[in-house]
Short mmCIF file of C-alpha atoms and ligand atoms in Angstrom, two decimals:
data_model
loop_
_atom_site.label_atom_id
_atom_site.label_comp_id
_atom_site.label_asym_id
_atom_site.label_seq_id
_atom_site.Cartn_x
_atom_site.Cartn_y
_atom_site.Cartn_z
CA MET M 1 140.59 164.26 119.36
CA THR M 2 138.23 162.08 117.36
CA ALA M 3 135.36 163.41 115.25
CA PRO M 4 131.86 162.92 116.68
CA VAL M 5 129.84 160.04 115.21
CA ARG M 6 127.32 161.33 112.64
CA VAL M 7 124.03 159.82 113.79
CA GLY M 8 120.52 159.64 112.32
CA LEU M 9 117.46 159.04 114.52
CA LEU M 10 114.69 156.93 112.96
CA GLY M 11 111.34 157.60 114.63
CA CYS M 12 110.71 160.49 117.05
CA GLY M 13 107.85 159.03 119.04
CA ARG M 14 107.43 158.60 122.78
CA ILE M 15 110.74 157.01 123.71
CA ALA M 16 112.79 159.20 121.38
CA ARG M 17 111.20 162.30 122.93
CA LEU M 18 111.63 161.02 126.48
CA ALA M 19 115.13 159.58 126.16
CA HIS M 20 117.02 159.48 122.86
CA LEU M 21 116.70 163.09 121.70
CA GLY M 22 117.89 164.48 125.02
CA ALA M 23 120.66 161.92 125.43
CA LEU M 24 121.96 162.28 121.87
CA SER M 25 122.09 166.06 122.07
CA ARG M 26 124.10 165.86 125.31
CA LEU M 27 126.68 163.29 124.17
CA ARG M 28 129.86 165.05 123.11
CA ASP M 29 130.93 162.17 120.83
CA VAL M 30 127.70 162.29 118.83
CA ASN M 31 126.48 164.71 116.20
CA LEU M 32 122.78 164.21 115.51
CA VAL M 33 122.76 165.10 111.80
CA ALA M 34 119.34 163.82 110.69
CA LEU M 35 116.03 162.67 112.03
CA ALA M 36 113.03 161.00 110.40
CA GLU M 37 109.49 161.07 111.74
CA ALA M 38 106.26 160.36 109.86
CA ASP M 39 103.98 162.44 112.11
CA PRO M 40 104.26 166.17 111.22
CA ARG M 41 103.64 167.43 114.76
CA ARG M 42 106.25 165.14 116.30
CA ARG M 43 108.64 165.94 113.46
CA ALA M 44 108.32 169.68 114.15
CA GLU M 45 108.87 169.14 117.89
CA ALA M 46 111.95 166.98 117.29
CA SER M 47 113.29 169.54 114.85
CA ARG M 48 112.95 172.26 117.49
CA ARG M 49 115.02 170.15 119.87
CA ALA M 50 117.69 169.34 117.25
CA PRO M 51 117.63 172.39 114.96
CA ALA M 52 120.88 171.51 113.16
CA ALA M 53 119.57 168.11 112.04
CA THR M 54 118.11 167.51 108.58
CA THR M 55 114.45 166.62 109.13
CA LEU M 56 112.74 163.99 106.98
CA ALA M 57 109.31 162.35 106.90
CA ASP M 58 110.33 158.76 106.16
CA TYR M 59 113.17 156.70 107.58
CA ARG M 60 114.04 155.31 104.14
CA GLU M 61 115.01 158.82 102.98
CA LEU M 62 117.38 159.10 105.94
CA LEU M 63 118.98 155.77 105.08
CA ASP M 64 119.79 157.24 101.63
CA MET M 65 121.98 159.94 103.25
CA PRO M 66 125.61 158.95 102.64
CA ASP M 67 127.04 161.09 105.45
CA VAL M 68 125.06 159.31 108.19
CA GLU M 69 127.44 156.80 109.79
CA ALA M 70 125.15 155.25 112.37
CA VAL M 71 121.43 155.09 113.10
CA ILE M 72 119.25 154.75 116.18
CA VAL M 73 116.09 152.82 115.28
CA ALA M 74 113.15 153.91 117.48
CA LEU M 75 110.39 152.98 115.02
CA PRO M 76 107.45 150.66 115.78
CA PRO M 77 108.66 147.02 115.99
CA SER M 78 107.07 146.06 112.65
CA LEU M 79 109.66 148.31 110.93
CA HIS M 80 112.71 147.21 112.94
CA ALA M 81 113.86 144.41 110.64
CA ASP M 82 113.51 146.43 107.43
CA ALA M 83 115.19 149.52 108.91
CA ALA M 84 118.08 147.56 110.45
CA ILE M 85 118.78 145.41 107.40
CA THR M 86 118.61 148.36 104.97
CA ALA M 87 120.89 150.44 107.23
CA LEU M 88 123.47 147.64 107.51
CA GLU M 89 123.39 147.03 103.76
CA ARG M 90 124.14 150.74 103.29
CA GLY M 91 127.14 150.55 105.61
CA LYS M 92 125.57 152.20 108.66
CA HIS M 93 126.11 150.98 112.23
CA VAL M 94 122.82 150.23 114.00
CA TYR M 95 121.47 150.75 117.51
CA LEU M 96 118.14 148.92 117.35
CA GLU M 97 115.47 149.44 119.99
CA LYS M 98 114.01 146.30 121.53
CA PRO M 99 112.37 144.04 120.52
CA MET M 100 114.81 143.13 117.75
CA ALA M 101 111.94 142.22 115.41
CA LEU M 102 108.35 141.00 115.37
CA ASN M 103 109.28 137.32 115.23
CA LEU M 104 112.19 134.88 115.03
CA ALA M 105 112.20 134.67 111.23
CA GLU M 106 112.68 138.45 110.97
CA GLY M 107 115.21 138.33 113.81
CA ALA M 108 117.29 135.74 111.96
CA ARG M 109 117.35 137.96 108.85
CA VAL M 110 118.63 140.91 110.94
CA LEU M 111 121.27 138.67 112.52
CA ALA M 112 122.43 137.42 109.11
CA ALA M 113 122.64 140.96 107.69
CA TRP M 114 124.64 142.11 110.72
CA ARG M 115 127.09 139.22 110.47
CA ARG M 116 127.61 139.90 106.75
CA SER M 117 128.21 143.60 107.41
CA GLY M 118 130.93 143.48 110.07
CA LEU M 119 129.39 146.69 111.50
CA VAL M 120 128.38 147.53 115.07
CA GLY M 121 124.93 146.15 115.89
CA MET M 122 123.62 146.91 119.36
CA ILE M 123 120.19 146.11 120.78
CA GLY M 124 118.42 148.58 123.09
CA PHE M 125 118.54 146.55 126.29
CA ASN M 126 119.65 149.75 128.01
CA TYR M 127 118.90 148.52 131.54
CA ARG M 128 122.19 146.59 131.47
CA PHE M 129 123.76 150.05 131.79
CA ASN M 130 121.75 151.01 134.87
CA HIS M 131 124.18 151.39 137.76
CA LEU M 132 121.96 149.25 140.04
CA TYR M 133 121.91 146.27 137.69
CA GLU M 134 125.66 146.59 137.03
CA ALA M 135 126.27 146.51 140.80
CA ALA M 136 123.86 143.58 141.24
CA ARG M 137 125.67 141.56 138.57
CA GLU M 138 129.03 142.26 140.23
CA ARG M 139 127.77 141.04 143.59
CA ILE M 140 126.20 137.90 142.16
CA CYS M 141 129.38 137.15 140.20
CA ALA M 142 131.42 137.66 143.38
CA GLY M 143 129.37 134.90 145.02
CA ARG M 144 127.68 137.16 147.60
CA LEU M 145 124.45 135.16 147.38
CA GLY M 146 126.10 131.74 147.54
CA GLU M 147 124.53 129.06 145.40
CA LEU M 148 121.53 130.55 143.57
CA VAL M 149 118.08 129.12 144.26
CA ILE M 150 115.39 131.17 142.54
CA ALA M 151 114.76 134.61 141.05
CA ARG M 152 111.58 136.62 140.91
CA SER M 153 110.86 139.73 138.86
CA VAL M 154 108.08 142.21 138.13
CA PHE M 155 107.94 144.72 135.31
CA SER M 156 104.63 146.49 135.20
CA THR M 157 103.34 149.89 134.11
CA SER M 158 100.25 151.83 135.07
CA ILE M 159 97.56 152.38 132.46
CA ARG M 160 98.77 155.01 129.97
CA PRO M 161 97.90 156.01 126.42
CA MET M 162 99.46 153.51 124.01
CA PRO M 163 100.28 153.81 120.33
CA ASP M 164 98.11 151.55 118.12
CA TRP M 165 100.99 149.14 117.47
CA GLU M 166 101.40 148.41 121.18
CA GLN M 167 97.80 147.24 121.50
CA THR M 168 98.06 144.13 119.32
CA ARG M 169 100.67 141.38 119.24
CA ALA M 170 100.74 141.24 115.44
CA ARG M 171 102.16 144.79 115.37
CA GLY M 172 104.63 144.29 118.21
CA GLY M 173 102.55 144.85 121.34
CA GLY M 174 101.72 142.75 124.40
CA ALA M 175 103.42 142.54 127.77
CA LEU M 176 105.89 139.81 126.80
CA LEU M 177 107.40 141.67 123.88
CA SER M 178 107.15 145.19 125.34
CA LEU M 179 108.29 144.52 128.92
CA GLY M 180 109.24 140.86 129.16
CA SER M 181 111.99 141.12 126.54
CA HIS M 182 113.91 143.48 128.91
CA HIS M 183 113.72 141.16 131.92
CA ILE M 184 114.55 138.07 129.86
CA ASP M 185 117.75 139.87 128.87
CA LEU M 186 118.39 140.96 132.46
CA VAL M 187 118.08 137.36 133.69
CA ARG M 188 120.85 136.33 131.25
CA PHE M 189 122.93 139.41 132.14
CA LEU M 190 122.57 139.30 135.92
CA LEU M 191 122.85 135.56 136.42
CA SER M 192 125.32 134.76 133.56
CA ARG M 193 123.25 131.71 132.68
CA GLU M 194 121.25 130.69 129.65
CA ILE M 195 117.52 129.94 129.61
CA ARG M 196 116.63 126.32 128.86
CA ASP M 197 112.90 125.83 129.45
CA VAL M 198 109.97 128.21 129.34
CA SER M 199 106.38 128.19 130.55
CA ALA M 200 103.95 131.10 130.35
CA SER M 201 100.36 132.20 130.50
CA TRP M 202 98.75 135.48 129.61
CA ARG M 203 95.62 137.51 129.98
CA THR M 204 93.88 140.10 127.81
CA GLN M 205 92.05 142.94 129.56
CA ARG M 206 92.52 146.37 127.99
CA THR M 207 94.80 145.42 125.09
CA GLU M 208 95.91 142.10 123.63
CA HIS M 209 97.97 140.00 126.06
CA ASP M 210 98.57 143.02 128.28
CA THR M 211 99.46 140.80 131.25
CA ALA M 212 101.71 137.71 131.30
CA VAL M 213 103.33 135.37 133.79
CA LEU M 214 106.56 133.70 132.73
CA GLN M 215 108.49 130.84 134.32
CA LEU M 216 112.00 129.98 133.23
CA ARG M 217 114.37 127.13 134.07
CA LEU M 218 118.02 128.10 133.56
CA ASP M 219 120.76 125.79 132.34
CA ASP M 220 121.88 124.89 135.89
CA GLY M 221 118.33 124.44 137.19
CA VAL M 222 117.79 127.90 138.76
CA LEU M 223 114.09 128.83 138.50
CA VAL M 224 112.82 132.30 137.56
CA GLN M 225 109.29 133.59 137.88
CA SER M 226 108.29 136.90 136.27
CA PHE M 227 105.13 138.99 136.06
CA PHE M 228 104.65 141.57 133.31
CA SER M 229 101.72 143.93 132.84
CA LEU M 230 100.88 146.99 130.77
CA SER M 231 97.71 147.49 132.84
CA GLY M 232 98.93 147.32 136.42
CA VAL M 233 100.94 149.37 138.87
CA GLU M 234 104.31 150.93 138.03
CA GLU M 235 107.01 148.62 139.27
CA ASP M 236 110.33 147.27 138.01
CA ARG M 237 111.81 144.94 140.57
CA VAL M 238 114.17 141.97 140.63
CA GLU M 239 114.74 139.68 143.63
CA ILE M 240 117.36 136.95 143.55
CA TYR M 241 117.49 134.32 146.28
CA GLY M 242 120.65 132.39 147.07
CA GLN M 243 121.65 130.04 149.87
CA ALA M 244 123.64 132.90 151.47
CA GLY M 245 121.25 135.82 151.01
CA LYS M 246 118.71 137.66 148.92
CA LEU M 247 119.44 140.54 146.52
CA THR M 248 116.78 143.12 145.71
CA VAL M 249 116.80 145.88 143.12
CA ASP M 250 113.88 148.22 142.61
CA ARG M 251 114.91 150.21 139.55
CA SER M 252 112.77 153.23 140.43
CA LEU M 253 113.11 153.29 144.21
CA SER M 254 116.41 151.66 145.24
CA LEU M 255 119.35 153.92 145.98
CA ALA M 256 121.64 150.91 146.11
CA VAL M 257 121.52 147.14 145.69
CA GLU M 258 120.16 145.56 148.84
CA ILE M 259 121.40 142.20 150.11
CA SER M 260 119.42 140.66 152.97
CA PRO M 261 120.79 137.83 155.11
CA THR M 262 119.13 134.45 155.25
CA THR M 263 117.87 134.92 158.83
CA GLN M 264 116.12 137.76 160.68
CA ARG M 265 118.78 137.80 163.47
CA TYR M 266 119.94 141.38 164.28
CA ALA M 267 117.41 142.53 161.68
CA ARG M 268 117.06 146.08 163.08
CA ALA M 269 120.81 146.68 163.30
CA ARG M 270 121.23 145.42 159.77
CA GLN M 271 118.40 147.65 158.57
CA LEU M 272 120.14 150.70 160.07
CA ALA M 273 123.45 149.75 158.44
CA ARG M 274 121.63 149.33 155.15
CA THR M 275 120.06 152.77 155.43
CA LEU M 276 123.47 154.34 156.05
CA ARG M 277 125.02 152.43 153.15
CA ALA M 278 122.16 153.49 150.89
CA ALA M 279 123.27 157.12 151.33
CA ARG M 280 126.16 156.19 149.04
CA GLY M 281 123.57 155.72 146.32
CA ILE M 282 122.63 159.40 146.36
CA PRO M 283 124.81 160.28 143.34
CA HIS M 284 122.88 157.62 141.42
CA ALA M 285 119.59 159.16 142.57
CA ILE M 286 120.71 162.64 141.44
CA ASP M 287 121.87 161.21 138.10
CA LYS M 288 118.46 159.62 137.71
CA ILE M 289 116.58 162.82 138.50
CA MET M 290 118.71 164.76 136.02
CA SER M 291 118.47 162.16 133.24
CA PRO M 292 116.24 162.43 130.19
CA GLY M 293 113.31 160.12 130.84
CA ARG M 294 114.57 159.78 134.45
CA GLU M 295 116.55 156.71 133.44
CA PRO M 296 120.32 157.20 133.10
CA SER M 297 120.83 153.93 131.25
CA TYR M 298 119.55 155.29 127.92
CA ARG M 299 122.37 157.83 127.79
CA ALA M 300 124.95 155.29 128.96
CA ALA M 301 123.84 152.72 126.37
CA LEU M 302 123.99 155.27 123.54
CA ALA M 303 127.44 156.44 124.72
CA HIS M 304 128.63 152.81 124.64
CA PHE M 305 127.28 152.46 121.08
CA ALA M 306 128.95 155.69 119.90
CA ALA M 307 132.29 154.62 121.41
CA ALA M 308 132.05 151.21 119.73
CA VAL M 309 131.41 152.89 116.37
CA ARG M 310 134.19 155.44 116.74
CA PHE M 311 136.86 153.07 118.03
CA GLY M 312 135.83 149.97 116.05
CA ARG M 313 134.97 148.04 119.21
CA ARG M 314 132.42 145.41 120.01
CA ALA M 315 129.14 146.66 121.49
CA THR M 316 127.08 144.60 123.91
CA PRO M 317 124.25 143.73 124.21
CA ASP M 318 124.39 142.86 120.52
CA PHE M 319 122.02 141.33 118.01
CA CYS M 320 122.70 137.81 119.34
CA ASP M 321 121.34 139.00 122.69
CA GLY M 322 118.35 140.49 120.87
CA TYR M 323 117.73 137.21 119.07
CA LEU M 324 117.99 135.11 122.25
CA SER M 325 115.47 137.33 124.06
CA LEU M 326 113.12 137.01 121.08
CA ALA M 327 113.52 133.21 121.14
CA VAL M 328 112.33 133.16 124.76
CA VAL M 329 109.34 135.40 123.94
CA ASP M 330 108.51 133.09 121.03
CA ALA M 331 108.67 130.00 123.27
CA ALA M 332 106.59 131.75 125.95
CA GLU M 333 103.92 132.54 123.36
CA GLN M 334 103.81 128.90 122.28
CA CYS M 335 103.35 127.89 125.94
CA ALA M 336 100.67 130.47 126.58
CA THR M 337 98.79 129.06 123.57
CA THR M 338 99.30 125.34 124.29
CA GLY M 339 99.61 125.41 128.08
CA SER M 340 102.75 123.27 128.28
CA TRP M 341 106.47 123.88 128.93
CA VAL M 342 108.65 124.47 125.85
CA SER M 343 112.29 123.49 125.69
CA LEU M 344 114.46 126.15 124.13
CA ALA M 345 117.20 123.72 123.14
CA ASP M 346 116.98 124.27 119.39
CA PRO M 347 116.67 128.05 119.04
CA LEU M 348 119.02 128.52 121.98
CA ASP M 349 121.72 126.28 120.58
CA ALA M 350 121.38 127.92 117.18
CA GLY M 351 121.60 131.36 118.84
CA LEU M 352 124.59 130.39 120.97
CA GLU M 353 126.41 128.97 117.95
CA MET M 354 125.93 132.34 116.31
CA VAL M 355 127.20 134.08 119.46
CA ALA M 356 130.28 131.85 119.46
CA ALA M 357 130.88 132.45 115.75
CA SER M 358 130.56 136.22 116.11
CA SER M 359 132.84 136.24 119.18
CA ALA M 360 135.44 134.34 117.21
CA ALA M 361 135.11 136.97 114.50
CA GLY M 362 135.55 139.68 117.17
CA GLN M 363 131.97 140.89 116.78
CA GLY M 364 129.65 139.97 119.62
CA ALA M 365 129.77 138.01 122.82
CA SER M 366 126.81 137.89 125.10
CA ARG M 367 127.89 134.96 127.22
CA ARG M 368 130.77 136.63 128.93
CA PRO M 369 131.87 134.93 132.12
CA CYS M 370 131.46 137.02 135.27
CA GLY M 371 134.16 139.58 135.77
CA VAL M 372 134.90 140.01 132.05
CA ALA M 373 134.02 143.58 131.20
CA ASP M 374 132.63 144.71 127.89
CA ALA M 375 135.23 146.00 125.50
N1 NAD W 1 114.45 150.51 125.56
C1 NAD W 1 113.32 150.83 126.12
O1 NAD W 1 113.21 150.84 127.34
C2 NAD W 1 112.13 151.22 125.27
C3 NAD W 1 111.09 151.94 125.86
C4 NAD W 1 110.00 152.29 125.06
C5 NAD W 1 109.96 151.92 123.71
N2 NAD W 1 110.98 151.19 123.18
C6 NAD W 1 110.95 150.74 121.79
O2 NAD W 1 111.14 151.90 120.95
C7 NAD W 1 110.35 151.80 119.78
C8 NAD W 1 109.44 153.03 119.67
O3 NAD W 1 108.57 153.04 120.78
P1 NAD W 1 107.68 154.33 121.12
O4 NAD W 1 107.00 154.05 122.40
O5 NAD W 1 108.50 155.56 120.99
O6 NAD W 1 106.60 154.26 119.92
P2 NAD W 1 105.91 155.46 119.15
O7 NAD W 1 104.82 154.87 118.34
O8 NAD W 1 105.58 156.55 120.12
O9 NAD W 1 107.08 155.99 118.20
C9 NAD W 1 107.37 155.46 116.93
C10 NAD W 1 107.45 156.61 115.95
O10 NAD W 1 107.84 156.13 114.66
C11 NAD W 1 107.20 156.94 113.70
N3 NAD W 1 107.16 156.29 112.38
C12 NAD W 1 106.36 155.28 111.96
N4 NAD W 1 106.63 154.96 110.67
C13 NAD W 1 107.64 155.79 110.29
C14 NAD W 1 108.36 155.95 109.08
N5 NAD W 1 108.11 155.18 107.99
N6 NAD W 1 109.35 156.88 109.02
C15 NAD W 1 109.61 157.67 110.11
N7 NAD W 1 108.94 157.57 111.28
C16 NAD W 1 107.98 156.63 111.37
C17 NAD W 1 105.79 157.14 114.28
O11 NAD W 1 105.13 158.25 113.70
C18 NAD W 1 106.08 157.31 115.75
O12 NAD W 1 106.20 158.68 116.12
C19 NAD W 1 109.57 150.50 119.91
O13 NAD W 1 110.22 149.49 119.21
C20 NAD W 1 109.60 150.18 121.39
O14 NAD W 1 109.54 148.79 121.66
C21 NAD W 1 112.07 150.86 123.94
#
């Protein structure tokens, strides 16, 4: 039997309360030994939920603790780069919530610190661990949709109270960074292709750039159109059209991945068969209802991180994936400002060279071919 990984949690705000605290306390391979939270009320609440953990007011104090092996960074994005780099320099493995950093310059510094350290660096693109997206990727890789044509996605939330940082881009807010970064990663994960060209526009209503439309051209020409909003209706949906069918995943509502044929022939019979097949998704639905934050992928992503730390394995998605998502957000922001398409050739090639170098060193590999499972 191996000893549990001694973990520190940096930031006990909304997502830590909804997802990380519950998931970490349930994982048998993890021992939550310390937590840091600046807000006294949140700190007291987190301490009640993890009474054995040392409770601190500032994340830097936690990074001074020699017996913390690994940290989960759930701080506002403006602190991600400093927290991750300091943790790596002190020999601690890092699970870093998305977005990796506020901008590409900070992202590159995190990437460099990670590569120097040889430690596990995982980015919080937890939706890769959602059963529905895993199943969707398998089906796409197996060629169930035939040659791909276009993909369409929506990630939108209803109006909810937002922390100050999420209301301005300079502090890490806006729909592209908050929501878009997840779907940009999912496009790479689901379709096993890289993003080449980007076009975007945005709108400010309640908070800065709270709605955005993004268009991507992938390296083989597949087109992707995405809509992100922090001021809309709750929806997280991906539709992928191929010459042999259409795949749909609604992360909140689907019980199973749905593949529709290209024609409406025998539509009713197919609908009935689909309903019966969907019953197989009930275990997923129960898992979802029982999960902290109603999203099982947080727990699965943290379990993957803990296993990578304990057994010295690679964790994916890694900081190269975080950097590539940030490069697309950066290009989208340039487009939204100038109104023209931006080619990602330079940052993408630089990012992919880093991916290749870290794969060769046994560290990261985001561009796995279909069918190659994570270590
Ligand atoms: N993976 C996902 O799906 C997902 C979902 C939501 C949020 N996030 C990310 O998680 C991070 C946190 O988001 P949130 O919604 O919980 O924000 P939040 O503002 O609710 O939480 C951040 C917490 O950090 C604390 N903090 C600030 N400075 C600190 C310091 N010096 N030391 C200790 N604590 C400090 C704040 O008091 C706050 O409680 C963000 O980067 C966000 O993008 C990821």
